[in-house]
mmCIF file of C-alpha atoms in Angstrom:
data_model
loop_
_atom_site.group_PDB
_atom_site.id
_atom_site.type_symbol
_atom_site.label_atom_id
_atom_site.label_comp_id
_atom_site.label_asym_id
_atom_site.label_seq_id
_atom_site.Cartn_x
_atom_site.Cartn_y
_atom_site.Cartn_z
ATOM 1 C CA MET A 1 233.566 349.240 113.253
ATOM 2 C CA ASP A 2 233.313 345.567 114.587
ATOM 3 C CA PRO A 3 230.346 343.927 113.219
ATOM 4 C CA ARG A 4 229.887 342.583 116.405
ATOM 5 C CA VAL A 5 230.371 345.934 118.340
ATOM 6 C CA ALA A 6 227.526 347.313 115.819
ATOM 7 C CA ARG A 7 225.066 344.605 116.192
ATOM 8 C CA THR A 8 225.565 344.442 120.475
ATOM 9 C CA ARG A 9 224.914 348.153 120.180
ATOM 10 C CA ARG A 10 221.630 347.514 117.853
ATOM 11 C CA SER A 11 220.599 345.205 120.076
ATOM 12 C CA LEU A 12 220.538 347.570 123.307
ATOM 13 C CA GLN A 13 219.046 350.690 121.261
ATOM 14 C CA GLU A 14 216.738 348.509 119.966
ATOM 15 C CA ALA A 15 215.671 347.096 123.492
ATOM 16 C CA LEU A 16 215.716 350.684 124.921
ATOM 17 C CA LEU A 17 213.316 351.918 122.426
ATOM 18 C CA GLU A 18 210.724 348.919 122.712
ATOM 19 C CA LEU A 19 210.746 349.472 126.492
ATOM 20 C CA ALA A 20 210.165 353.006 126.114
ATOM 21 C CA ARG A 21 207.233 352.919 124.122
ATOM 22 C CA ARG A 22 205.489 350.854 126.838
ATOM 23 C CA ARG A 23 206.970 352.247 129.907
ATOM 24 C CA PRO A 24 207.983 355.118 131.402
ATOM 25 C CA LEU A 25 212.048 355.408 131.178
ATOM 26 C CA ASP A 26 212.568 356.039 134.620
ATOM 27 C CA GLU A 27 211.355 352.534 135.614
ATOM 28 C CA ILE A 28 213.740 350.880 132.945
ATOM 29 C CA THR A 29 216.634 349.303 134.204
ATOM 30 C CA VAL A 30 219.641 348.511 132.800
ATOM 31 C CA GLY A 31 218.647 344.648 133.662
ATOM 32 C CA ASP A 32 215.585 345.277 131.597
ATOM 33 C CA ILE A 33 217.605 346.612 128.564
ATOM 34 C CA VAL A 34 220.257 343.935 128.614
ATOM 35 C CA GLU A 35 217.502 341.220 129.401
ATOM 36 C CA ARG A 36 215.569 342.373 126.011
ATOM 37 C CA ALA A 37 218.602 342.843 124.248
ATOM 38 C CA GLY A 38 219.589 339.372 124.935
ATOM 39 C CA VAL A 39 223.275 340.459 126.312
ATOM 40 C CA ASN A 40 224.884 340.915 129.605
ATOM 41 C CA ARG A 41 225.089 343.440 131.922
ATOM 42 C CA SER A 42 229.077 344.032 130.884
ATOM 43 C CA SER A 43 228.606 344.419 127.209
ATOM 44 C CA PHE A 44 226.108 347.296 128.427
ATOM 45 C CA TYR A 45 229.076 348.724 130.080
ATOM 46 C CA GLN A 46 231.491 348.227 127.433
ATOM 47 C CA HIS A 47 229.192 349.821 125.098
ATOM 48 C CA TYR A 48 227.500 352.901 127.406
ATOM 49 C CA THR A 49 227.882 354.952 130.498
ATOM 50 C CA ASP A 50 224.458 355.206 131.301
ATOM 51 C CA LYS A 51 220.437 354.681 129.897
ATOM 52 C CA ASP A 52 220.946 358.128 128.669
ATOM 53 C CA THR A 53 223.545 357.869 126.439
ATOM 54 C CA LEU A 54 222.097 354.899 125.036
ATOM 55 C CA LEU A 55 218.617 356.600 125.008
ATOM 56 C CA ALA A 56 221.000 359.676 122.759
ATOM 57 C CA ASP A 57 222.423 356.927 119.945
ATOM 58 C CA ALA A 58 219.098 355.377 119.881
ATOM 59 C CA LEU A 59 216.965 357.716 118.426
ATOM 60 C CA GLU A 60 219.906 359.439 116.428
ATOM 61 C CA VAL A 61 220.303 355.853 114.716
ATOM 62 C CA ALA A 62 216.202 355.722 114.579
ATOM 63 C CA ILE A 63 215.740 359.234 113.183
ATOM 64 C CA GLY A 64 218.573 358.499 110.580
ATOM 65 C CA GLU A 65 216.956 355.657 109.435
ATOM 66 C CA VAL A 66 213.602 357.413 108.878
ATOM 67 C CA SER A 67 214.272 360.371 107.165
ATOM 68 C CA ALA A 68 216.484 361.753 104.320
ATOM 69 C CA PRO A 69 218.957 364.505 104.820
ATOM 70 C CA ILE A 70 217.107 367.522 105.181
ATOM 71 C CA VAL A 71 218.540 369.669 102.357
ATOM 72 C CA ALA A 72 218.439 373.274 101.129
ATOM 73 C CA ASP A 73 216.039 374.598 99.065
ATOM 74 C CA PRO A 74 217.335 377.947 97.265
ATOM 75 C CA ASP A 75 213.558 378.638 96.980
ATOM 76 C CA TYR A 76 212.694 378.136 100.454
ATOM 77 C CA ARG A 77 210.657 375.622 100.303
ATOM 78 C CA MET A 78 209.828 372.981 103.725
ATOM 79 C CA PRO A 79 212.116 369.934 102.896
ATOM 80 C CA PRO A 80 210.210 367.151 102.610
ATOM 81 C CA ALA A 81 212.517 365.057 104.580
ATOM 82 C CA LEU A 82 211.345 367.636 107.902
ATOM 83 C CA VAL A 83 207.848 366.026 107.181
ATOM 84 C CA ALA A 84 209.579 362.258 107.775
ATOM 85 C CA TYR A 85 211.604 363.438 110.742
ATOM 86 C CA LEU A 86 208.339 364.739 112.529
ATOM 87 C CA GLU A 87 206.516 361.580 111.645
ATOM 88 C CA HIS A 88 208.481 359.701 113.507
ATOM 89 C CA LEU A 89 208.734 361.843 116.547
ATOM 90 C CA ALA A 90 204.584 361.093 116.464
ATOM 91 C CA ALA A 91 205.133 357.972 115.680
ATOM 92 C CA ASN A 92 206.836 357.669 119.020
ATOM 93 C CA ALA A 93 205.123 360.482 120.289
ATOM 94 C CA ALA A 94 204.846 359.017 124.213
ATOM 95 C CA LEU A 95 208.473 359.036 124.184
ATOM 96 C CA TYR A 96 209.424 362.420 122.706
ATOM 97 C CA ARG A 97 207.283 363.583 125.644
ATOM 98 C CA ARG A 98 208.974 361.831 128.071
ATOM 99 C CA VAL A 99 212.599 363.124 127.056
ATOM 100 C CA LEU A 100 211.976 366.429 125.664
ATOM 101 C CA GLY A 101 209.014 367.536 128.476
ATOM 102 C CA PRO A 102 210.077 369.432 131.745
ATOM 103 C CA HIS A 103 211.537 366.184 133.633
ATOM 104 C CA GLY A 104 213.150 364.587 130.275
ATOM 105 C CA SER A 105 216.609 363.845 129.419
ATOM 106 C CA ALA A 106 219.149 366.810 129.081
ATOM 107 C CA LEU A 107 221.651 364.878 126.967
ATOM 108 C CA VAL A 108 218.618 363.912 124.634
ATOM 109 C CA ALA A 109 217.397 367.283 123.985
ATOM 110 C CA ASN A 110 221.214 368.575 123.676
ATOM 111 C CA ARG A 111 222.192 366.203 121.368
ATOM 112 C CA LEU A 112 218.740 366.649 118.924
ATOM 113 C CA ARG A 113 219.578 370.471 119.541
ATOM 114 C CA ALA A 114 223.332 370.461 118.516
ATOM 115 C CA ARG A 115 222.284 368.116 115.481
ATOM 116 C CA VAL A 116 219.551 370.933 114.298
ATOM 117 C CA HIS A 117 222.372 373.407 115.041
ATOM 118 C CA GLN A 118 224.595 371.398 112.649
ATOM 119 C CA ILE A 119 221.646 371.419 110.073
ATOM 120 C CA ALA A 120 221.269 374.766 109.792
ATOM 121 C CA GLN A 121 224.442 376.019 109.974
ATOM 122 C CA GLU A 122 225.123 373.863 106.681
ATOM 123 C CA HIS A 123 222.021 375.711 105.220
ATOM 124 C CA LEU A 124 223.279 378.860 105.702
ATOM 125 C CA ALA A 125 226.788 378.258 104.453
ATOM 126 C CA TYR A 126 225.124 376.382 101.493
ATOM 127 C CA ALA A 127 222.584 379.204 100.389
ATOM 128 C CA ASP A 128 224.939 381.939 101.658
ATOM 129 C CA ALA A 129 221.807 383.055 103.924
ATOM 130 C CA GLY A 130 223.557 384.433 106.903
ATOM 131 C CA ILE A 131 221.632 387.051 108.447
ATOM 132 C CA GLU A 132 223.947 390.347 108.253
ATOM 133 C CA GLY A 133 225.774 391.334 111.307
ATOM 134 C CA LEU A 134 225.356 388.120 112.697
ATOM 135 C CA PRO A 135 227.520 385.425 112.784
ATOM 136 C CA ALA A 136 226.496 381.917 111.509
ATOM 137 C CA ASP A 137 226.877 380.152 114.307
ATOM 138 C CA ILE A 138 224.718 382.526 116.393
ATOM 139 C CA ALA A 139 221.808 382.436 113.384
ATOM 140 C CA ALA A 140 222.328 378.739 113.995
ATOM 141 C CA ALA A 141 221.728 378.521 117.227
ATOM 142 C CA GLY A 142 218.500 380.602 116.983
ATOM 143 C CA ILE A 143 217.178 378.753 114.289
ATOM 144 C CA ALA A 144 217.608 375.592 116.279
ATOM 145 C CA GLY A 145 216.251 376.473 119.470
ATOM 146 C CA SER A 146 212.779 377.755 117.388
ATOM 147 C CA ALA A 147 212.955 374.808 115.914
ATOM 148 C CA LEU A 148 213.412 372.592 118.544
ATOM 149 C CA GLY A 149 210.866 374.958 120.699
ATOM 150 C CA VAL A 150 207.935 374.416 118.547
ATOM 151 C CA VAL A 151 208.524 370.768 118.065
ATOM 152 C CA THR A 152 208.579 370.275 121.774
ATOM 153 C CA ALA A 153 205.287 372.390 122.133
ATOM 154 C CA TRP A 154 203.745 370.549 119.366
ATOM 155 C CA ILE A 155 204.525 366.968 121.057
ATOM 156 C CA ALA A 156 202.679 368.102 124.182
ATOM 157 C CA LEU A 157 199.534 368.729 122.448
ATOM 158 C CA ASP A 158 196.647 366.070 123.112
ATOM 159 C CA PRO A 159 195.715 364.843 120.817
ATOM 160 C CA LEU A 160 198.733 365.349 118.867
ATOM 161 C CA PRO A 161 197.973 367.526 115.218
ATOM 162 C CA THR A 162 200.039 365.540 112.445
ATOM 163 C CA ALA A 163 203.097 365.730 110.999
ATOM 164 C CA ASP A 164 202.600 367.819 108.401
ATOM 165 C CA VAL A 165 200.677 370.443 110.654
ATOM 166 C CA ALA A 166 203.528 370.336 112.309
ATOM 167 C CA ALA A 167 205.884 370.795 109.522
ATOM 168 C CA ASP A 168 203.925 373.442 108.736
ATOM 169 C CA TRP A 169 204.125 375.505 111.963
ATOM 170 C CA VAL A 170 208.466 374.670 112.058
ATOM 171 C CA TRP A 171 208.544 376.280 108.898
ATOM 172 C CA ARG A 172 206.522 379.028 109.129
ATOM 173 C CA THR A 173 208.223 379.975 112.270
ATOM 174 C CA LEU A 174 211.525 379.941 110.666
ATOM 175 C CA LEU A 175 210.807 381.858 108.098
ATOM 176 C CA GLY A 176 207.914 383.857 108.940
ATOM 177 C CA PRO A 177 208.444 385.871 111.635
ATOM 178 C CA GLY A 178 211.188 388.251 110.417
ATOM 179 C CA ARG A 179 208.963 390.257 108.106
ATOM 180 C CA ALA A 180 206.794 390.829 111.625
ATOM 181 C CA TRP A 181 210.166 392.173 113.281
ATOM 182 C CA ARG A 182 210.419 394.872 110.707
ATOM 183 C CA PRO A 183 209.413 398.349 111.094
ATOM 184 C CA ALA A 184 205.371 398.708 109.641
ATOM 185 C CA ASP A 185 206.139 400.961 106.945
ATOM 186 C CA GLU A 186 209.203 398.749 105.831
ATOM 187 C CA VAL A 187 206.499 395.808 105.611
ATOM 188 C CA THR A 188 203.728 397.729 103.536
ATOM 189 C CA SER A 189 206.786 399.143 100.987
#
């Protein structure tokens, strides 16, 4: 990518994130973003079709910067990158409450779900840990939905529990319910 293009996109992303930490998204205009970024309006539209697309890109970049790839662990230990990712969400809780809340950004939520789905599919393939009779993409969709559901419920809490607590909730949700769904005689044997 041309360094000027990357620099302009990064300026726009940082400007929107900075503004969104202080004001509700629906109050932020493209004019506010370009002014903060130090670029003109036409530069915005050369790179982004709308504010939601810019926000989705900005959050993907921010998340990528704060967390290492989530690596599968054959012993089912919680990946440290999950905590780092949730620490990013906690540090930007007001913004994530807005985008993941009932009147949030469907685009951002869908892109986040797609990213978690991709990670889940990669790990199912890596660990050769599919669920018998269930296609990997369907299992990955269930994992993504569960993880995002826990994260959305956590980020809505006030006061916000720590990222460590949320990571434990996500991890236990992903690993734990299977035992509860088996018939009682299988669980005790």
